[in-house]
PDB file of C-alpha atoms in Angstrom:
ATOM      1  CA  MET A   1     -53.433  26.248  18.189  1.00  0.00           C
ATOM      2  CA  SER A   2     -49.649  25.977  18.321  1.00  0.00           C
ATOM      3  CA  LEU A   3     -47.119  28.236  19.789  1.00  0.00           C
ATOM      4  CA  ALA A   4     -43.718  28.776  18.222  1.00  0.00           C
ATOM      5  CA  LEU A   5     -40.927  29.038  20.714  1.00  0.00           C
ATOM      6  CA  PRO A   6     -37.467  30.444  20.135  1.00  0.00           C
ATOM      7  CA  SER A   7     -34.972  27.646  19.922  1.00  0.00           C
ATOM      8  CA  GLY A   8     -31.772  29.295  20.998  1.00  0.00           C
ATOM      9  CA  GLY A   9     -29.511  32.263  20.611  1.00  0.00           C
ATOM     10  CA  ALA A  10     -29.392  32.078  16.834  1.00  0.00           C
ATOM     11  CA  GLN A  11     -33.105  32.540  16.363  1.00  0.00           C
ATOM     12  CA  ALA A  12     -34.762  35.811  17.264  1.00  0.00           C
ATOM     13  CA  ALA A  13     -37.879  35.618  19.406  1.00  0.00           C
ATOM     14  CA  GLY A  14     -40.066  36.922  16.555  1.00  0.00           C
ATOM     15  CA  ASP A  15     -39.000  34.251  14.065  1.00  0.00           C
ATOM     16  CA  GLU A  16     -42.032  32.092  13.513  1.00  0.00           C
ATOM     17  CA  PRO A  17     -42.693  29.894  10.506  1.00  0.00           C
ATOM     18  CA  ASP A  18     -44.634  31.353   7.612  1.00  0.00           C
ATOM     19  CA  LEU A  19     -47.980  29.657   6.989  1.00  0.00           C
ATOM     20  CA  ILE A  20     -48.131  28.601   3.341  1.00  0.00           C
ATOM     21  CA  PHE A  21     -51.570  26.970   3.365  1.00  0.00           C
ATOM     22  CA  LYS A  22     -53.983  24.727   5.295  1.00  0.00           C
ATOM     23  CA  LYS A  23     -56.126  21.938   3.963  1.00  0.00           C
ATOM     24  CA  SER A  24     -59.108  20.480   5.823  1.00  0.00           C
ATOM     25  CA  THR A  25     -59.015  16.733   6.319  1.00  0.00           C
ATOM     26  CA  VAL A  26     -62.038  16.120   8.597  1.00  0.00           C
ATOM     27  CA  TRP A  27     -65.115  18.319   8.692  1.00  0.00           C
ATOM     28  CA  LYS A  28     -66.413  19.282  12.154  1.00  0.00           C
ATOM     29  CA  PHE A  29     -69.849  20.718  12.838  1.00  0.00           C
ATOM     30  CA  LEU A  30     -69.743  24.128  14.655  1.00  0.00           C
ATOM     31  CA  THR A  31     -66.046  23.831  15.554  1.00  0.00           C
ATOM     32  CA  PRO A  32     -62.853  24.084  13.541  1.00  0.00           C
ATOM     33  CA  ASP A  33     -62.037  21.232  11.136  1.00  0.00           C
ATOM     34  CA  HIS A  34     -59.031  18.979  11.478  1.00  0.00           C
ATOM     35  CA  LYS A  35     -56.390  20.312   9.062  1.00  0.00           C
ATOM     36  CA  LEU A  36     -52.960  19.787   7.624  1.00  0.00           C
ATOM     37  CA  ALA A  37     -50.901  22.959   7.769  1.00  0.00           C
ATOM     38  CA  THR A  38     -47.816  23.619   5.692  1.00  0.00           C
ATOM     39  CA  TYR A  39     -45.236  26.097   6.964  1.00  0.00           C
ATOM     40  CA  ALA A  40     -41.861  27.490   5.837  1.00  0.00           C
ATOM     41  CA  ILE A  41     -38.931  28.526   7.975  1.00  0.00           C
ATOM     42  CA  ASP A  42     -35.471  29.785   7.135  1.00  0.00           C
ATOM     43  CA  ASP A  43     -32.542  28.238   8.978  1.00  0.00           C
ATOM     44  CA  PRO A  44     -31.465  30.956  11.450  1.00  0.00           C
ATOM     45  CA  VAL A  45     -27.770  29.928  11.282  1.00  0.00           C
ATOM     46  CA  VAL A  46     -27.454  28.975   7.587  1.00  0.00           C
ATOM     47  CA  ASP A  47     -28.460  31.644   5.075  1.00  0.00           C
ATOM     48  CA  GLY A  48     -29.756  30.186   1.820  1.00  0.00           C
ATOM     49  CA  VAL A  49     -31.552  27.142   3.328  1.00  0.00           C
ATOM     50  CA  ALA A  50     -35.282  26.919   3.955  1.00  0.00           C
ATOM     51  CA  CYS A  51     -37.369  24.103   5.315  1.00  0.00           C
ATOM     52  CA  HIS A  52     -41.045  23.348   4.752  1.00  0.00           C
ATOM     53  CA  PHE A  53     -42.945  21.141   7.157  1.00  0.00           C
ATOM     54  CA  THR A  54     -46.489  19.911   7.303  1.00  0.00           C
ATOM     55  CA  VAL A  55     -48.200  19.205  10.644  1.00  0.00           C
ATOM     56  CA  PRO A  56     -51.688  18.002  11.487  1.00  0.00           C
ATOM     57  CA  GLU A  57     -53.747  20.468  13.514  1.00  0.00           C
ATOM     58  CA  LYS A  58     -56.696  19.116  15.485  1.00  0.00           C
ATOM     59  CA  GLY A  59     -59.987  20.849  15.258  1.00  0.00           C
ATOM     60  CA  GLY A  60     -63.065  20.171  17.329  1.00  0.00           C
ATOM     61  CA  VAL A  61     -63.585  21.630  20.775  1.00  0.00           C
ATOM     62  CA  GLU A  62     -60.068  20.709  22.048  1.00  0.00           C
ATOM     63  CA  GLY A  63     -58.415  22.320  19.028  1.00  0.00           C
ATOM     64  CA  TRP A  64     -60.621  25.376  19.260  1.00  0.00           C
ATOM     65  CA  LEU A  65     -59.689  25.836  22.961  1.00  0.00           C
ATOM     66  CA  GLY A  66     -56.014  25.185  22.242  1.00  0.00           C
ATOM     67  CA  VAL A  67     -55.687  22.158  24.568  1.00  0.00           C
ATOM     68  CA  ALA A  68     -55.515  19.352  22.002  1.00  0.00           C
ATOM     69  CA  GLU A  69     -52.437  17.184  21.971  1.00  0.00           C
ATOM     70  CA  GLU A  70     -51.330  17.032  18.339  1.00  0.00           C
ATOM     71  CA  VAL A  71     -50.173  13.789  16.774  1.00  0.00           C
ATOM     72  CA  SER A  72     -46.523  13.287  15.887  1.00  0.00           C
ATOM     73  CA  ASP A  73     -46.970  12.871  12.119  1.00  0.00           C
ATOM     74  CA  ILE A  74     -44.750  15.591  10.642  1.00  0.00           C
ATOM     75  CA  SER A  75     -43.204  15.745   7.180  1.00  0.00           C
ATOM     76  CA  LEU A  76     -40.126  17.815   6.292  1.00  0.00           C
ATOM     77  CA  ALA A  77     -38.410  19.052   3.138  1.00  0.00           C
ATOM     78  CA  CYS A  78     -35.387  21.373   3.172  1.00  0.00           C
ATOM     79  CA  ARG A  79     -33.726  22.988   0.130  1.00  0.00           C
ATOM     80  CA  GLN A  80     -31.006  25.384  -0.808  1.00  0.00           C
ATOM     81  CA  VAL A  81     -32.854  28.553  -1.918  1.00  0.00           C
ATOM     82  CA  GLY A  82     -29.869  30.874  -2.364  1.00  0.00           C
ATOM     83  CA  PRO A  83     -26.139  31.125  -1.819  1.00  0.00           C
ATOM     84  CA  VAL A  84     -25.265  29.279   1.409  1.00  0.00           C
ATOM     85  CA  SER A  85     -23.377  31.128   4.124  1.00  0.00           C
ATOM     86  CA  PHE A  86     -22.922  30.245   7.745  1.00  0.00           C
ATOM     87  CA  LYS A  87     -23.526  32.899  10.403  1.00  0.00           C
ATOM     88  CA  GLU A  88     -21.793  30.927  13.161  1.00  0.00           C
ATOM     89  CA  LYS A  89     -20.512  27.514  14.049  1.00  0.00           C
ATOM     90  CA  PHE A  90     -22.954  24.847  15.243  1.00  0.00           C
ATOM     91  CA  GLU A  91     -22.878  21.452  16.909  1.00  0.00           C
ATOM     92  CA  GLN A  92     -24.123  18.287  15.288  1.00  0.00           C
ATOM     93  CA  GLY A  93     -27.824  17.920  16.205  1.00  0.00           C
ATOM     94  CA  ASP A  94     -28.285  21.609  17.124  1.00  0.00           C
ATOM     95  CA  GLU A  95     -31.909  22.623  17.383  1.00  0.00           C
ATOM     96  CA  MET A  96     -32.945  24.891  14.502  1.00  0.00           C
ATOM     97  CA  PHE A  97     -36.604  25.294  15.476  1.00  0.00           C
ATOM     98  CA  ARG A  98     -39.117  24.050  18.007  1.00  0.00           C
ATOM     99  CA  GLN A  99     -42.856  24.337  18.330  1.00  0.00           C
ATOM    100  CA  ARG A 100     -45.250  23.338  21.085  1.00  0.00           C
ATOM    101  CA  ARG A 101     -47.580  20.521  20.002  1.00  0.00           C
ATOM    102  CA  SER A 102     -49.658  20.195  23.170  1.00  0.00           C
ATOM    103  CA  PHE A 103     -50.743  22.379  26.031  1.00  0.00           C
ATOM    104  CA  LEU A 104     -47.868  21.383  28.297  1.00  0.00           C
ATOM    105  CA  PHE A 105     -45.622  18.484  27.411  1.00  0.00           C
ATOM    106  CA  LYS A 106     -45.067  17.802  23.716  1.00  0.00           C
ATOM    107  CA  LYS A 107     -42.772  19.684  21.307  1.00  0.00           C
ATOM    108  CA  MET A 108     -41.813  19.331  17.662  1.00  0.00           C
ATOM    109  CA  ARG A 109     -38.112  19.910  17.014  1.00  0.00           C
ATOM    110  CA  ILE A 110     -36.107  20.446  13.861  1.00  0.00           C
ATOM    111  CA  VAL A 111     -32.401  19.763  14.320  1.00  0.00           C
ATOM    112  CA  ARG A 112     -29.478  20.267  11.970  1.00  0.00           C
ATOM    113  CA  GLY A 113     -26.318  18.280  11.274  1.00  0.00           C
ATOM    114  CA  CYS A 114     -23.533  18.198   8.685  1.00  0.00           C
ATOM    115  CA  ASP A 115     -22.391  15.225   6.607  1.00  0.00           C
ATOM    116  CA  ALA A 116     -18.891  16.677   6.068  1.00  0.00           C
ATOM    117  CA  LYS A 117     -17.747  13.887   3.777  1.00  0.00           C
ATOM    118  CA  ARG A 118     -20.542  14.715   1.243  1.00  0.00           C
ATOM    119  CA  ASN A 119     -20.879  18.446   2.112  1.00  0.00           C
ATOM    120  CA  VAL A 120     -24.577  17.973   2.910  1.00  0.00           C
ATOM    121  CA  LEU A 121     -26.675  19.596   5.620  1.00  0.00           C
ATOM    122  CA  VAL A 122     -29.054  17.092   7.181  1.00  0.00           C
ATOM    123  CA  TYR A 123     -32.268  18.154   8.948  1.00  0.00           C
ATOM    124  CA  LEU A 124     -34.334  15.887  11.235  1.00  0.00           C
ATOM    125  CA  VAL A 125     -37.824  16.633  12.551  1.00  0.00           C
ATOM    126  CA  TYR A 126     -39.262  14.691  15.487  1.00  0.00           C
ATOM    127  CA  SER A 127     -41.545  15.225  18.443  1.00  0.00           C
ATOM    128  CA  ASP A 128     -40.774  14.599  22.044  1.00  0.00           C
ATOM    129  CA  LYS A 129     -42.709  14.359  25.241  1.00  0.00           C
ATOM    130  CA  ILE A 130     -41.509  14.697  28.836  1.00  0.00           C
ATOM    131  CA  ILE A 131     -42.580  11.154  29.723  1.00  0.00           C
ATOM    132  CA  GLU A 132     -42.506   9.319  26.390  1.00  0.00           C
ATOM    133  CA  GLY A 133     -41.256  10.569  23.035  1.00  0.00           C
ATOM    134  CA  SER A 134     -42.349   9.436  19.577  1.00  0.00           C
ATOM    135  CA  PRO A 135     -40.152   7.513  17.139  1.00  0.00           C
ATOM    136  CA  LYS A 136     -41.996   9.216  14.236  1.00  0.00           C
ATOM    137  CA  ASN A 137     -39.597  11.409  12.324  1.00  0.00           C
ATOM    138  CA  SER A 138     -38.630  12.744   8.925  1.00  0.00           C
ATOM    139  CA  THR A 139     -35.227  13.616   7.486  1.00  0.00           C
ATOM    140  CA  SER A 140     -34.271  15.970   4.635  1.00  0.00           C
ATOM    141  CA  SER A 141     -30.846  16.548   3.054  1.00  0.00           C
ATOM    142  CA  VAL A 142     -29.503  19.697   1.477  1.00  0.00           C
ATOM    143  CA  PRO A 143     -26.392  19.263  -0.696  1.00  0.00           C
ATOM    144  CA  ILE A 144     -24.501  22.581  -0.560  1.00  0.00           C
ATOM    145  CA  MET A 145     -24.013  23.702  -4.143  1.00  0.00           C
ATOM    146  CA  PRO A 146     -22.298  26.763  -5.738  1.00  0.00           C
ATOM    147  CA  TRP A 147     -24.756  29.553  -6.390  1.00  0.00           C
ATOM    148  CA  GLY A 148     -24.009  31.780  -9.359  1.00  0.00           C
ATOM    149  CA  ASP A 149     -20.339  32.669  -9.147  1.00  0.00           C
ATOM    150  CA  GLN A 150     -20.134  31.962  -5.417  1.00  0.00           C
ATOM    151  CA  PRO A 151     -18.384  28.745  -4.445  1.00  0.00           C
ATOM    152  CA  ALA A 152     -20.033  26.287  -2.103  1.00  0.00           C
ATOM    153  CA  PRO A 153     -18.764  26.549   1.510  1.00  0.00           C
ATOM    154  CA  ARG A 154     -17.896  23.335   3.349  1.00  0.00           C
ATOM    155  CA  CYS A 155     -20.344  22.675   6.199  1.00  0.00           C
ATOM    156  CA  GLY A 156     -17.639  20.688   7.998  1.00  0.00           C
ATOM    157  CA  ASP A 157     -15.720  23.912   8.501  1.00  0.00           C
ATOM    158  CA  PHE A 158     -18.582  25.259  10.653  1.00  0.00           C
ATOM    159  CA  VAL A 159     -19.233  22.288  12.905  1.00  0.00           C
ATOM    160  CA  THR A 160     -17.786  22.633  16.397  1.00  0.00           C
ATOM    161  CA  LYS A 161     -15.718  19.607  17.330  1.00  0.00           C
TER     162      LYS A 161
END
């Protein structure tokens, strides 16, 4: 069981990722299986960009009770899915989304940056822990392209300096 948490002023409290599907990886007798779950989330500050991430979800008794500490293996893919427009300025490394990965101490975070030279949004997913974080991470790039007759905005114009 995971709990989505709002990540800041840009994301409304009700914005949780959409579950796309789950796939069992380890069968458990009488308790939930271990699974891989794939979710989608729209960037709350950048219209026209969506990210998909896959996280392992522990089953068994701990998973069933919601007290399992999830592992830090998370994959990420972000894409332009429509015309890009920026709702507000953002800082390099701003948190786009976070999700609790254990009962108390571990969180998964998706952060956003801008490669202004190449006009590319860069997204990084990682997990952290109060005492010891994890170096496991995944990065995805989204080149900002024109959409239909709309020109591509420059992400560098929306990064606070």
